[in-house]
Amino acid sequence: MLLLENVPLAPLTTLRVGGPARYFAEPRTSPEVANAVDFARSRNLPLFVLGGGSNLVVSDAGWPGLVLRVAIGGIEERSEAGKAVFEAGAGEPWDRLVARAVSRSCAGVECLSGIPGSVGGTPVQNVGAYGQEVAETIAGVQALDLKDGQVRELCNEACEFSYRTSIFNTRERGRYIILRVTYTLTPGGAARVEYADLKKHFVGWAQQPTLAEAREAVRQVRASKAMLIVAEDEDCRSAGSFFKNPVLSSPEYEELTRRAGARGLQVPSYPALEANRKVSAAWLVEHSGFSKGYRYHNVGISRKHALALVNRGGATAAEIVELKDQIQQRVEEIFGVRLQTEPVFVGFEAEGETVQR
Ligand SMILES: Cc1cc2nc3c(=O)[nH]c(=O)nc-3n(C[C@H](O)[C@H](O)[C@H](O)COP(=O)(O)OP(=O)(O)OC[C@H]3O[C@@H](n4cnc5c(N)ncnc54)[C@H](O)[C@@H]3O)c2cc1C
């Protein structure tokens, strides 16, 4: 395994900002991952695990230690108790697995097509879109436990999946390096067409769409919102949704509706969000003076999606953080809601230490 020095990280992320990694390795097997970890430990270097770089803001200073981009590949398929089991290396591009599953007529991930990044990144924030999330199909995660150097098999329950969270980005952040993920899919299952955007796409269809048709519809809807990466489209130069939909308590929701009412606004209701007491972060952002296409120096808000902060060319991480701060502050002033960020911040200072958070 090659160990590189001073490798620029911006080109390895979808937002394309940030400085270099002091050291960089791309392990292709589990023993190579363990070797890279030993190298970092022997030099007391902080370790950051990189996937497809689609959910990151890397600081302008970069990462002072070792960045390890897990490149374990391969997708194995088998049948177990009437289910289709897909086991994939963490370094496989996520959409390759979705395409393979759909081509085998296996249901369960068709609505997650077009989410950029790696297989290994999917359990971390329990990726979800258009009414599906990976927690529904992940049977297990194989991971190197940095506590004791053992390779562990974590079952679905052990991952403690919830909305955009798992143990990997909450209480056990930084403990595991994900090596492989196993998904259990339903052969011959029906496509899930529950989200309004998808239903709209299929209005007037006499028959239930196939998995391939549902996947294609998802990709078209995503493309219309610049949520499908297209190389030449600068509205795609983002980290996806920058803010999570806030989950409010009843008193918080009442306060929000009171503040909105005072401005002559009605908080929109979306059945999919309401079921989880979530409020649309996009609505809050847009009604706080940050409309689609908003520009601040070299960064801005996507022209097609109010939640995507974009690099309009030559941006710095500092500019992204400034715009994020402005949005959070303004939304809080107006609506009393503090928006939480979705991407991982890499190489920013916290309590005197350079960390990911
Ligand atoms: C245009 C666009 C659209 C998006 N749409 C969606 C969407 O619809 N739904 C959604 O949920 N997300 C979405 N995202 C966010 C992102 O694509 C997902 O979170 C994705 O799963 C991140 O995977 P990654 O491999 O790129 O991880 P990275 O961004 O490289 O890393 C993210 C985090 O995961 C950790 N990580 C990655 N790989 C491993 C590993 N092997 N072991 C341990 N930790 C690891 C990293 O350390 C980091 O903490 C979107 C992003 C973009 C740019």
PDB file of N, CA and C and ligand atoms in Angstrom, residues 14 48-56 70 90 115-118 120-122 124-129 164 173 176-178 222 226-229 236 238-241 342 344 356, ligand 1:
ATOM      1  N   THR A  14     -17.071  16.361  -2.725  1.00  0.00           N
ATOM      2  CA  THR A  14     -18.019  16.929  -3.700  1.00  0.00           C
ATOM      3  C   THR A  14     -18.135  18.451  -3.563  1.00  0.00           C
ATOM      4  N   PHE A  48      -8.324  10.106  10.025  1.00  0.00           N
ATOM      5  CA  PHE A  48      -9.659  10.403   9.498  1.00  0.00           C
ATOM      6  C   PHE A  48      -9.974   9.403   8.394  1.00  0.00           C
ATOM      7  N   VAL A  49     -11.174   8.817   8.462  1.00  0.00           N
ATOM      8  CA  VAL A  49     -11.592   7.838   7.455  1.00  0.00           C
ATOM      9  C   VAL A  49     -12.458   8.549   6.414  1.00  0.00           C
ATOM     10  N   LEU A  50     -12.001   8.499   5.180  1.00  0.00           N
ATOM     11  CA  LEU A  50     -12.691   9.165   4.071  1.00  0.00           C
ATOM     12  C   LEU A  50     -13.412   8.125   3.223  1.00  0.00           C
ATOM     13  N   GLY A  51     -14.637   8.457   2.836  1.00  0.00           N
ATOM     14  CA  GLY A  51     -15.354   7.593   1.892  1.00  0.00           C
ATOM     15  C   GLY A  51     -15.345   8.295   0.540  1.00  0.00           C
ATOM     16  N   GLY A  52     -16.547   8.604   0.034  1.00  0.00           N
ATOM     17  CA  GLY A  52     -16.644   9.313  -1.241  1.00  0.00           C
ATOM     18  C   GLY A  52     -16.547  10.817  -1.086  1.00  0.00           C
ATOM     19  N   GLY A  53     -16.388  11.305   0.137  1.00  0.00           N
ATOM     20  CA  GLY A  53     -16.219  12.745   0.360  1.00  0.00           C
ATOM     21  C   GLY A  53     -17.463  13.567   0.056  1.00  0.00           C
ATOM     22  N   SER A  54     -18.652  12.939   0.129  1.00  0.00           N
ATOM     23  CA  SER A  54     -19.863  13.668  -0.278  1.00  0.00           C
ATOM     24  C   SER A  54     -20.632  14.262   0.896  1.00  0.00           C
ATOM     25  N   ASN A  55     -20.102  14.074   2.088  1.00  0.00           N
ATOM     26  CA  ASN A  55     -20.803  14.632   3.251  1.00  0.00           C
ATOM     27  C   ASN A  55     -19.822  15.377   4.144  1.00  0.00           C
ATOM     28  N   LEU A  56     -18.879  16.066   3.514  1.00  0.00           N
ATOM     29  CA  LEU A  56     -17.778  16.657   4.272  1.00  0.00           C
ATOM     30  C   LEU A  56     -17.564  18.131   3.961  1.00  0.00           C
ATOM     31  N   VAL A  70     -10.858   4.202   2.492  1.00  0.00           N
ATOM     32  CA  VAL A  70     -11.074   2.750   2.390  1.00  0.00           C
ATOM     33  C   VAL A  70     -11.489   2.412   0.957  1.00  0.00           C
ATOM     34  N   ALA A  90     -16.598  -1.642   1.591  1.00  0.00           N
ATOM     35  CA  ALA A  90     -16.913  -0.257   1.969  1.00  0.00           C
ATOM     36  C   ALA A  90     -16.544   0.739   0.885  1.00  0.00           C
ATOM     37  N   ILE A 115     -27.664   8.845  -4.578  1.00  0.00           N
ATOM     38  CA  ILE A 115     -26.979   9.417  -3.410  1.00  0.00           C
ATOM     39  C   ILE A 115     -25.488   9.158  -3.647  1.00  0.00           C
ATOM     40  N   PRO A 116     -24.674  10.229  -3.676  1.00  0.00           N
ATOM     41  CA  PRO A 116     -23.260   9.986  -3.951  1.00  0.00           C
ATOM     42  C   PRO A 116     -22.556   9.340  -2.751  1.00  0.00           C
ATOM     43  N   GLY A 117     -21.336   8.910  -2.969  1.00  0.00           N
ATOM     44  CA  GLY A 117     -20.561   8.363  -1.855  1.00  0.00           C
ATOM     45  C   GLY A 117     -20.389   6.862  -1.946  1.00  0.00           C
ATOM     46  N   SER A 118     -19.820   6.326  -0.885  1.00  0.00           N
ATOM     47  CA  SER A 118     -19.425   4.918  -0.863  1.00  0.00           C
ATOM     48  C   SER A 118     -20.410   4.088  -0.051  1.00  0.00           C
ATOM     49  N   GLY A 120     -19.510   2.231   2.378  1.00  0.00           N
ATOM     50  CA  GLY A 120     -19.105   2.395   3.782  1.00  0.00           C
ATOM     51  C   GLY A 120     -19.680   3.643   4.427  1.00  0.00           C
ATOM     52  N   GLY A 121     -20.031   4.639   3.606  1.00  0.00           N
ATOM     53  CA  GLY A 121     -20.605   5.874   4.154  1.00  0.00           C
ATOM     54  C   GLY A 121     -22.079   5.725   4.494  1.00  0.00           C
ATOM     55  N   THR A 122     -22.760   4.718   3.913  1.00  0.00           N
ATOM     56  CA  THR A 122     -24.224   4.672   4.070  1.00  0.00           C
ATOM     57  C   THR A 122     -24.709   4.397   5.499  1.00  0.00           C
ATOM     58  N   VAL A 124     -23.225   5.242   8.204  1.00  0.00           N
ATOM     59  CA  VAL A 124     -22.757   6.279   9.138  1.00  0.00           C
ATOM     60  C   VAL A 124     -23.889   7.236   9.489  1.00  0.00           C
ATOM     61  N   GLN A 125     -24.526   7.820   8.456  1.00  0.00           N
ATOM     62  CA  GLN A 125     -25.648   8.710   8.802  1.00  0.00           C
ATOM     63  C   GLN A 125     -26.980   8.090   8.371  1.00  0.00           C
ATOM     64  N   ASN A 126     -26.999   6.775   8.212  1.00  0.00           N
ATOM     65  CA  ASN A 126     -28.246   6.095   7.833  1.00  0.00           C
ATOM     66  C   ASN A 126     -28.898   6.843   6.680  1.00  0.00           C
ATOM     67  N   VAL A 127     -28.247   6.802   5.515  1.00  0.00           N
ATOM     68  CA  VAL A 127     -28.712   7.633   4.404  1.00  0.00           C
ATOM     69  C   VAL A 127     -30.156   7.297   4.044  1.00  0.00           C
ATOM     70  N   GLY A 128     -30.851   8.319   3.632  1.00  0.00           N
ATOM     71  CA  GLY A 128     -32.252   8.142   3.296  1.00  0.00           C
ATOM     72  C   GLY A 128     -32.691   9.130   2.243  1.00  0.00           C
ATOM     73  N   ALA A 129     -33.714   8.749   1.494  1.00  0.00           N
ATOM     74  CA  ALA A 129     -34.302   9.649   0.495  1.00  0.00           C
ATOM     75  C   ALA A 129     -35.593   9.028  -0.017  1.00  0.00           C
ATOM     76  N   ARG A 164     -30.829  10.073  10.232  1.00  0.00           N
ATOM     77  CA  ARG A 164     -29.480  10.575   9.904  1.00  0.00           C
ATOM     78  C   ARG A 164     -28.442  10.277  10.993  1.00  0.00           C
ATOM     79  N   ARG A 173     -18.539   7.638  17.559  1.00  0.00           N
ATOM     80  CA  ARG A 173     -17.846   8.324  16.468  1.00  0.00           C
ATOM     81  C   ARG A 173     -16.329   8.099  16.589  1.00  0.00           C
ATOM     82  N   TYR A 176     -14.949   2.999  14.936  1.00  0.00           N
ATOM     83  CA  TYR A 176     -14.947   1.899  13.957  1.00  0.00           C
ATOM     84  C   TYR A 176     -14.524   2.361  12.564  1.00  0.00           C
ATOM     85  N   ILE A 177     -13.803   1.495  11.869  1.00  0.00           N
ATOM     86  CA  ILE A 177     -13.597   1.690  10.427  1.00  0.00           C
ATOM     87  C   ILE A 177     -14.444   0.624   9.738  1.00  0.00           C
ATOM     88  N   ILE A 178     -15.408   1.073   8.966  1.00  0.00           N
ATOM     89  CA  ILE A 178     -16.324   0.136   8.311  1.00  0.00           C
ATOM     90  C   ILE A 178     -15.612  -0.516   7.127  1.00  0.00           C
ATOM     91  N   ARG A 222     -34.056  13.914  -8.594  1.00  0.00           N
ATOM     92  CA  ARG A 222     -32.819  14.397  -7.959  1.00  0.00           C
ATOM     93  C   ARG A 222     -32.095  15.375  -8.878  1.00  0.00           C
ATOM     94  N   ALA A 226     -30.566  19.328  -8.438  1.00  0.00           N
ATOM     95  CA  ALA A 226     -29.087  19.286  -8.359  1.00  0.00           C
ATOM     96  C   ALA A 226     -28.629  18.383  -7.223  1.00  0.00           C
ATOM     97  N   MET A 227     -29.383  17.327  -6.969  1.00  0.00           N
ATOM     98  CA  MET A 227     -29.006  16.361  -5.951  1.00  0.00           C
ATOM     99  C   MET A 227     -28.422  15.091  -6.591  1.00  0.00           C
ATOM    100  N   LEU A 228     -28.210  15.177  -7.899  1.00  0.00           N
ATOM    101  CA  LEU A 228     -27.517  14.115  -8.619  1.00  0.00           C
ATOM    102  C   LEU A 228     -26.255  14.773  -9.159  1.00  0.00           C
ATOM    103  N   ILE A 229     -25.098  14.182  -8.884  1.00  0.00           N
ATOM    104  CA  ILE A 229     -23.864  14.857  -9.285  1.00  0.00           C
ATOM    105  C   ILE A 229     -23.694  14.825 -10.808  1.00  0.00           C
ATOM    106  N   CYS A 236     -24.261  21.434  -8.234  1.00  0.00           N
ATOM    107  CA  CYS A 236     -24.005  20.120  -7.607  1.00  0.00           C
ATOM    108  C   CYS A 236     -22.753  20.149  -6.742  1.00  0.00           C
ATOM    109  N   SER A 238     -21.679  20.596  -3.908  1.00  0.00           N
ATOM    110  CA  SER A 238     -22.219  20.784  -2.560  1.00  0.00           C
ATOM    111  C   SER A 238     -21.895  19.558  -1.711  1.00  0.00           C
ATOM    112  N   ALA A 239     -22.369  19.603  -0.479  1.00  0.00           N
ATOM    113  CA  ALA A 239     -22.272  18.412   0.378  1.00  0.00           C
ATOM    114  C   ALA A 239     -23.681  17.871   0.604  1.00  0.00           C
ATOM    115  N   GLY A 240     -24.553  18.055  -0.377  1.00  0.00           N
ATOM    116  CA  GLY A 240     -25.955  17.638  -0.227  1.00  0.00           C
ATOM    117  C   GLY A 240     -26.685  18.628   0.660  1.00  0.00           C
ATOM    118  N   SER A 241     -27.675  18.144   1.388  1.00  0.00           N
ATOM    119  CA  SER A 241     -28.411  19.033   2.300  1.00  0.00           C
ATOM    120  C   SER A 241     -27.481  19.456   3.426  1.00  0.00           C
ATOM    121  N   GLU A 342     -25.734  18.941   8.711  1.00  0.00           N
ATOM    122  CA  GLU A 342     -25.683  17.510   8.371  1.00  0.00           C
ATOM    123  C   GLU A 342     -24.262  17.040   8.029  1.00  0.00           C
ATOM    124  N   VAL A 344     -20.120  16.444   7.906  1.00  0.00           N
ATOM    125  CA  VAL A 344     -19.081  16.281   8.922  1.00  0.00           C
ATOM    126  C   VAL A 344     -18.019  17.350   8.660  1.00  0.00           C
ATOM    127  N   GLN A 356     -12.700  15.927  13.728  1.00  0.00           N
ATOM    128  CA  GLN A 356     -13.879  15.880  12.865  1.00  0.00           C
ATOM    129  C   GLN A 356     -15.091  15.990  13.784  1.00  0.00           C
TER     130      GLN A 356
HETATM  131  C1  LIG B   1     -25.448  16.031  -4.212  1.00  0.00           C
HETATM  132  C2  LIG B   1     -25.584  15.272  -2.923  1.00  0.00           C
HETATM  133  C3  LIG B   1     -26.781  14.652  -2.607  1.00  0.00           C
HETATM  134  C4  LIG B   1     -26.930  13.938  -1.403  1.00  0.00           C
HETATM  135  N1  LIG B   1     -28.118  13.344  -1.134  1.00  0.00           N
HETATM  136  C5  LIG B   1     -28.288  12.658   0.027  1.00  0.00           C
HETATM  137  C6  LIG B   1     -29.550  12.044   0.327  1.00  0.00           C
HETATM  138  O1  LIG B   1     -30.486  12.090  -0.453  1.00  0.00           O
HETATM  139  N2  LIG B   1     -29.660  11.394   1.502  1.00  0.00           N
HETATM  140  C7  LIG B   1     -28.638  11.298   2.392  1.00  0.00           C
HETATM  141  O2  LIG B   1     -28.815  10.676   3.454  1.00  0.00           O
HETATM  142  N3  LIG B   1     -27.425  11.845   2.128  1.00  0.00           N
HETATM  143  C8  LIG B   1     -27.240  12.532   0.979  1.00  0.00           C
HETATM  144  N4  LIG B   1     -26.022  13.132   0.703  1.00  0.00           N
HETATM  145  C9  LIG B   1     -24.934  13.040   1.684  1.00  0.00           C
HETATM  146  C10 LIG B   1     -23.911  11.916   1.384  1.00  0.00           C
HETATM  147  O3  LIG B   1     -23.932  11.566   0.033  1.00  0.00           O
HETATM  148  C11 LIG B   1     -24.144  10.666   2.221  1.00  0.00           C
HETATM  149  O4  LIG B   1     -24.097  10.966   3.588  1.00  0.00           O
HETATM  150  C12 LIG B   1     -23.101   9.576   1.911  1.00  0.00           C
HETATM  151  O5  LIG B   1     -23.521   8.360   2.453  1.00  0.00           O
HETATM  152  C13 LIG B   1     -21.715   9.901   2.445  1.00  0.00           C
HETATM  153  O6  LIG B   1     -20.855   8.836   2.074  1.00  0.00           O
HETATM  154  P1  LIG B   1     -19.350   9.076   1.681  1.00  0.00           P
HETATM  155  O7  LIG B   1     -18.782   7.767   1.316  1.00  0.00           O
HETATM  156  O8  LIG B   1     -19.235  10.146   0.669  1.00  0.00           O
HETATM  157  O9  LIG B   1     -18.758   9.551   3.095  1.00  0.00           O
HETATM  158  P2  LIG B   1     -17.788  10.782   3.397  1.00  0.00           P
HETATM  159  O10 LIG B   1     -18.473  12.047   3.034  1.00  0.00           O
HETATM  160  O11 LIG B   1     -16.449  10.546   2.855  1.00  0.00           O
HETATM  161  O12 LIG B   1     -17.716  10.683   4.998  1.00  0.00           O
HETATM  162  C14 LIG B   1     -18.846  10.995   5.787  1.00  0.00           C
HETATM  163  C15 LIG B   1     -18.628  10.429   7.202  1.00  0.00           C
HETATM  164  O13 LIG B   1     -18.626   9.007   7.121  1.00  0.00           O
HETATM  165  C16 LIG B   1     -17.403   8.503   7.624  1.00  0.00           C
HETATM  166  N5  LIG B   1     -17.035   7.328   6.827  1.00  0.00           N
HETATM  167  C17 LIG B   1     -17.034   7.206   5.483  1.00  0.00           C
HETATM  168  N6  LIG B   1     -16.612   5.985   5.136  1.00  0.00           N
HETATM  169  C18 LIG B   1     -16.353   5.329   6.289  1.00  0.00           C
HETATM  170  C19 LIG B   1     -15.880   4.029   6.614  1.00  0.00           C
HETATM  171  N7  LIG B   1     -15.585   3.126   5.666  1.00  0.00           N
HETATM  172  N8  LIG B   1     -15.721   3.703   7.922  1.00  0.00           N
HETATM  173  C20 LIG B   1     -16.021   4.588   8.911  1.00  0.00           C
HETATM  174  N9  LIG B   1     -16.464   5.827   8.664  1.00  0.00           N
HETATM  175  C21 LIG B   1     -16.633   6.181   7.378  1.00  0.00           C
HETATM  176  C22 LIG B   1     -16.412   9.632   7.509  1.00  0.00           C
HETATM  177  O14 LIG B   1     -15.342   9.490   8.460  1.00  0.00           O
HETATM  178  C23 LIG B   1     -17.282  10.817   7.807  1.00  0.00           C
HETATM  179  O15 LIG B   1     -17.445  10.953   9.202  1.00  0.00           O
HETATM  180  C24 LIG B   1     -25.846  13.849  -0.488  1.00  0.00           C
HETATM  181  C25 LIG B   1     -24.629  14.475  -0.813  1.00  0.00           C
HETATM  182  C26 LIG B   1     -24.496  15.193  -2.013  1.00  0.00           C
HETATM  183  C27 LIG B   1     -23.198  15.842  -2.345  1.00  0.00           C
END
